[in-house]
Amino acid sequence: MGKYLIEALAHVRVEVDYGSEYRYRNPIVGKNELVIVITQSGETADTLAALVEAKKKGARSIAICNVVGSEATRKADGTVYTHAGPEIGVASTKAFTSQLVALQLLALHMAQVRQTLSAEEIRSQIEELHQLPQVIEQAIKASSSMDKVAERFYNRNDFLFLGRGINYPIALEGALKLKEISYIHAEGYPAGEMKHGPIALIDENMPVVAIAPDDHVFEKMVGNVQEAKARGGAVIAVTTAGDPRMAAVLDDTRDVILAMPRTTPLLTPVIMTIPLQLLAYHIAVRRGCDVDQPRNLAKSVTVE
């Protein structure tokens, strides 16, 4: 998400790495580069190792973190605190959405300094951020039927999550949450890549979750949904309220449509995250899983 936001708003090229892979590939780092490490706890071993490696090679650093005084905040040159409060569950929910907002603010600040957006454009983005809590409340209310959705799909063994552009990372988040707390195999994929492999898996037993807000690639997402339905897949479509186009291609008896409130394209992923996290929650509860303490997972991964 950070890559999409910073490139779109500040026009700075961004490279994304897994912390666990970064230090082992002899990364090319220049002294005019900034490394941003994202960690809820500030104590995650692989992220800290990546931070040390980048600093050793001369990069400046920022930590986006939730825990004041944690090791990441002490080692980084600067910190953007998410102020999400204690994250009780092992699988982060509010910490994740707070990180998205922190990245948005960082990207807007960079855009201001680099003058890639006008003062009016930045003001407009900030006003939308101020409205975000109310829009999230609307999204939670719009997700009130999620228990009924979970009742229909909780006994499936596989899920496919599809998204495009800035919403592709949210497909990854939806799949990750479902894996972590319900122990169902799930994959997040760029929707345009569906035909390059995952479409072979789609049948009547594999639900497809389509993240399809009313944006510039909406028609492409409708096409992906039609392809999934042609292979027998049931579709859970998360889309924008007031747009009838997705409902026109869905079957009320087999498919589900979840209409989320409208916001700006760069904030839509925050809203789209809410129903996916709630879907994972309700499916996990239906399956009798411990939502807060999933098996085999720890809140902070302190060894590599």
XYZ file of C-alpha atoms in Angstrom:
304
model
C 0.000 0.000 0.000
C 2.839 2.346 0.859
C 4.306 1.896 -2.613
C 1.030 2.857 -4.298
C 0.493 5.863 -2.027
C 4.003 7.324 -2.167
C 4.358 6.833 -5.915
C 0.894 8.298 -6.585
C 1.170 11.306 -4.296
C 4.890 12.125 -4.008
C 6.134 10.694 -7.329
C 8.988 8.823 -5.644
C 9.872 5.339 -6.861
C 9.362 2.734 -4.113
C 10.697 -0.801 -3.807
C 8.988 -3.276 -1.468
C 10.798 -6.047 0.399
C 9.951 -8.707 2.941
C 12.001 -7.979 6.035
C 12.990 -11.640 6.279
C 14.475 -11.608 2.761
C 16.088 -8.164 2.675
C 19.392 -8.740 4.458
C 20.153 -11.977 2.611
C 20.220 -10.594 -0.925
C 22.944 -7.952 -0.537
C 20.542 -5.073 -1.258
C 21.724 -2.059 -3.235
C 21.228 0.949 -0.974
C 22.355 4.510 -1.594
C 22.952 7.304 0.897
C 20.097 9.311 -0.642
C 17.580 6.552 0.011
C 15.004 6.230 2.762
C 14.103 2.879 4.293
C 10.660 2.638 5.924
C 10.158 -0.294 8.289
C 6.601 -1.190 9.286
C 6.133 -3.094 12.534
C 3.267 -3.154 15.037
C 5.404 -4.241 17.986
C 8.718 -2.654 17.024
C 10.434 -5.872 18.136
C 10.085 -8.112 15.067
C 13.484 -9.728 14.486
C 13.576 -9.836 10.682
C 12.352 -6.240 10.342
C 14.960 -5.049 12.842
C 17.693 -6.957 10.990
C 16.630 -5.309 7.719
C 16.713 -1.893 9.393
C 20.244 -2.484 10.698
C 21.398 -3.679 7.265
C 19.989 -0.596 5.519
C 21.526 1.783 8.067
C 24.881 0.019 7.737
C 24.792 0.783 4.007
C 24.082 4.466 4.623
C 20.305 4.783 4.236
C 18.161 7.053 6.390
C 15.275 5.337 8.135
C 11.741 5.781 9.443
C 9.784 3.288 11.541
C 5.996 3.114 11.341
C 5.235 1.548 14.697
C 2.571 1.199 17.385
C 4.715 0.728 20.499
C 6.440 3.749 22.036
C 10.068 3.106 22.965
C 10.337 -0.231 21.139
C 13.617 -1.288 19.552
C 12.600 -0.240 16.045
C 11.778 3.272 17.255
C 15.127 3.503 19.041
C 17.128 2.337 16.026
C 15.340 4.315 13.304
C 16.216 7.942 12.552
C 12.570 8.902 12.976
C 9.233 7.318 13.886
C 5.639 7.723 12.766
C 3.546 6.316 15.615
C 0.214 4.752 14.661
C -1.363 5.313 18.133
C -3.709 2.358 17.586
C -3.728 1.339 21.255
C -3.009 -2.214 22.464
C -3.682 -4.823 19.771
C -5.119 -7.698 21.800
C -5.488 -10.274 19.025
C -2.400 -11.885 17.539
C -3.704 -11.165 14.020
C -3.525 -7.366 13.731
C -6.696 -5.558 12.664
C -6.752 -1.948 13.872
C -2.929 -1.852 13.735
C -3.120 -2.679 10.030
C -5.661 0.024 9.147
C -3.733 2.534 11.290
C -0.573 1.701 9.342
C -2.427 2.481 6.104
C -3.401 5.897 7.468
C 0.165 6.554 8.667
C 1.452 5.747 5.181
C -1.135 8.112 3.685
C 0.024 10.932 5.980
C 3.675 10.241 5.212
C 2.970 10.252 1.462
C 1.037 13.535 1.761
C 3.878 15.135 3.711
C 6.355 14.020 1.054
C 4.057 15.419 -1.638
C 3.939 18.743 0.199
C 7.726 18.950 0.563
C 8.323 17.918 -3.059
C 5.450 20.109 -4.311
C 3.920 17.297 -6.344
C 0.434 18.254 -5.075
C -1.041 21.699 -4.690
C -2.022 23.018 -1.255
C -5.685 22.633 -2.256
C -5.188 18.990 -3.285
C -3.458 18.193 0.005
C -6.177 20.003 1.972
C -8.810 17.923 0.186
C -7.002 14.680 1.065
C -6.702 15.726 4.722
C -10.425 16.550 4.854
C -11.185 13.055 3.545
C -8.950 11.592 6.267
C -10.898 13.558 8.880
C -14.088 11.914 7.592
C -12.581 8.430 7.690
C -13.817 7.426 11.200
C -17.431 8.153 10.190
C -16.988 6.274 6.897
C -15.517 3.286 8.771
C -18.561 3.300 11.061
C -20.762 3.140 7.961
C -18.616 0.270 6.615
C -19.065 -1.672 9.873
C -22.837 -1.164 9.689
C -22.815 -2.236 6.029
C -21.033 -5.421 7.136
C -23.746 -6.328 9.672
C -24.860 -9.287 7.551
C -21.390 -10.875 7.717
C -22.481 -13.555 10.183
C -25.031 -14.764 7.611
C -22.344 -14.715 4.907
C -20.064 -16.750 7.180
C -22.867 -19.240 7.779
C -22.946 -19.951 4.033
C -19.202 -20.281 3.506
C -17.541 -21.325 6.791
C -17.214 -24.994 5.769
C -15.190 -24.324 2.594
C -11.551 -25.391 2.418
C -10.208 -22.790 -0.019
C -10.817 -19.123 -0.868
C -9.465 -16.881 -3.617
C -9.253 -13.108 -2.990
C -8.898 -10.822 -6.012
C -8.083 -7.119 -6.233
C -6.555 -4.692 -8.720
C -4.192 -1.768 -8.355
C -4.173 -0.182 -4.926
C -6.727 -2.758 -3.730
C -4.563 -5.762 -4.609
C -2.711 -5.529 -1.250
C -6.112 -5.664 0.457
C -6.759 -9.005 -1.264
C -3.553 -10.192 0.403
C -4.780 -8.868 3.764
C -8.162 -10.616 3.404
C -6.519 -13.930 2.548
C -3.984 -13.594 5.365
C -6.622 -12.916 8.024
C -8.711 -15.886 6.891
C -5.664 -18.181 7.003
C -4.493 -16.912 10.383
C -7.686 -17.214 12.399
C -9.908 -19.754 10.616
C -7.182 -22.101 9.267
C -8.742 -22.088 5.792
C -6.342 -22.063 2.857
C -6.694 -18.727 1.061
C -4.768 -16.883 -1.636
C -4.701 -13.200 -2.513
C -4.020 -12.457 -6.185
C -3.947 -9.533 -8.587
C -7.208 -10.026 -10.464
C -5.500 -9.576 -13.837
C -3.323 -12.610 -13.063
C -6.284 -14.918 -12.451
C -6.056 -16.459 -15.908
C -2.344 -17.126 -15.438
C -2.942 -20.000 -13.040
C -5.484 -19.578 -10.209
C -8.468 -19.924 -12.543
C -7.613 -23.637 -12.723
C -8.634 -23.954 -9.058
C -12.047 -22.314 -9.345
C -15.054 -24.602 -9.075
C -18.313 -24.747 -7.103
C -16.368 -25.423 -3.883
C -14.043 -22.401 -4.043
C -15.542 -18.988 -3.218
C -13.998 -15.949 -4.903
C -13.861 -12.704 -2.935
C -13.724 -9.803 -5.399
C -12.665 -6.355 -4.156
C -14.382 -4.157 -6.719
C -14.914 -0.501 -5.793
C -16.245 1.925 -8.370
C -12.867 2.973 -9.799
C -11.042 3.080 -13.141
C -10.620 -0.732 -13.246
C -14.144 -1.611 -12.144
C -15.190 -3.003 -15.538
C -12.095 -5.221 -15.504
C -13.146 -6.586 -12.110
C -16.654 -7.289 -13.441
C -14.996 -9.314 -16.211
C -12.982 -11.288 -13.624
C -16.165 -12.012 -11.661
C -17.891 -13.276 -14.814
C -14.919 -15.546 -15.531
C -15.117 -16.980 -11.995
C -18.848 -17.556 -12.268
C -18.435 -19.280 -15.621
C -16.283 -21.872 -13.781
C -18.959 -22.443 -11.128
C -17.434 -20.303 -8.386
C -19.601 -18.482 -5.854
C -18.649 -14.805 -5.567
C -18.495 -12.499 -2.546
C -18.228 -9.040 -4.130
C -17.161 -6.077 -1.997
C -18.111 -2.995 -3.972
C -19.273 0.627 -3.696
C -22.766 1.453 -2.479
C -25.114 2.874 -5.080
C -23.479 1.192 -8.079
C -25.783 -1.462 -9.596
C -23.340 -2.823 -12.186
C -21.872 -5.632 -10.082
C -25.286 -6.795 -8.851
C -26.329 -7.174 -12.488
C -23.855 -10.037 -13.039
C -24.401 -11.815 -9.705
C -26.881 -14.512 -8.759
C -28.822 -13.791 -5.542
C -29.070 -17.482 -4.708
C -25.313 -18.231 -4.923
C -23.455 -14.940 -4.640
C -23.172 -12.145 -2.071
C -22.727 -8.423 -2.612
C -21.412 -6.171 0.172
C -21.873 -2.468 -0.611
C -19.371 -0.210 1.167
C -19.602 3.588 1.538
C -17.866 5.723 -1.066
C -14.602 7.531 -0.335
C -11.571 8.706 -2.342
C -9.686 6.074 -4.394
C -6.590 6.257 -2.166
C -8.648 5.708 1.009
C -10.926 3.028 -0.432
C -8.525 0.223 0.632
C -9.026 1.149 4.304
C -12.786 0.770 3.880
C -12.454 -2.459 1.878
C -10.339 -3.971 4.666
C -13.183 -3.806 7.216
C -15.567 -6.382 5.676
C -12.686 -8.766 4.886
C -11.470 -8.740 8.475
C -15.042 -9.255 9.709
C -15.537 -12.115 7.244
C -12.460 -13.866 8.669
C -13.686 -13.219 12.213
C -17.183 -14.630 11.707
C -15.945 -17.664 9.777
C -13.420 -18.405 12.555
C -16.143 -18.146 15.213
C -18.392 -20.473 13.199
C -15.535 -22.993 12.983
C -14.915 -22.829 16.739
C -11.450 -21.265 16.410
C -9.775 -19.048 19.009
C -9.875 -15.712 17.194
C -7.499 -13.855 19.533
C -4.926 -16.635 19.984
C -4.647 -18.617 16.732
C -2.527 -21.734 16.849
C 1.192 -21.590 15.996
C 1.293 -17.764 15.926
C 2.942 -15.217 18.240
C 2.203 -11.512 18.614
C 5.812 -10.540 17.989
C 8.184 -12.742 15.982
C 11.399 -12.258 17.933
C 13.533 -14.896 16.179
C 14.268 -15.282 12.478
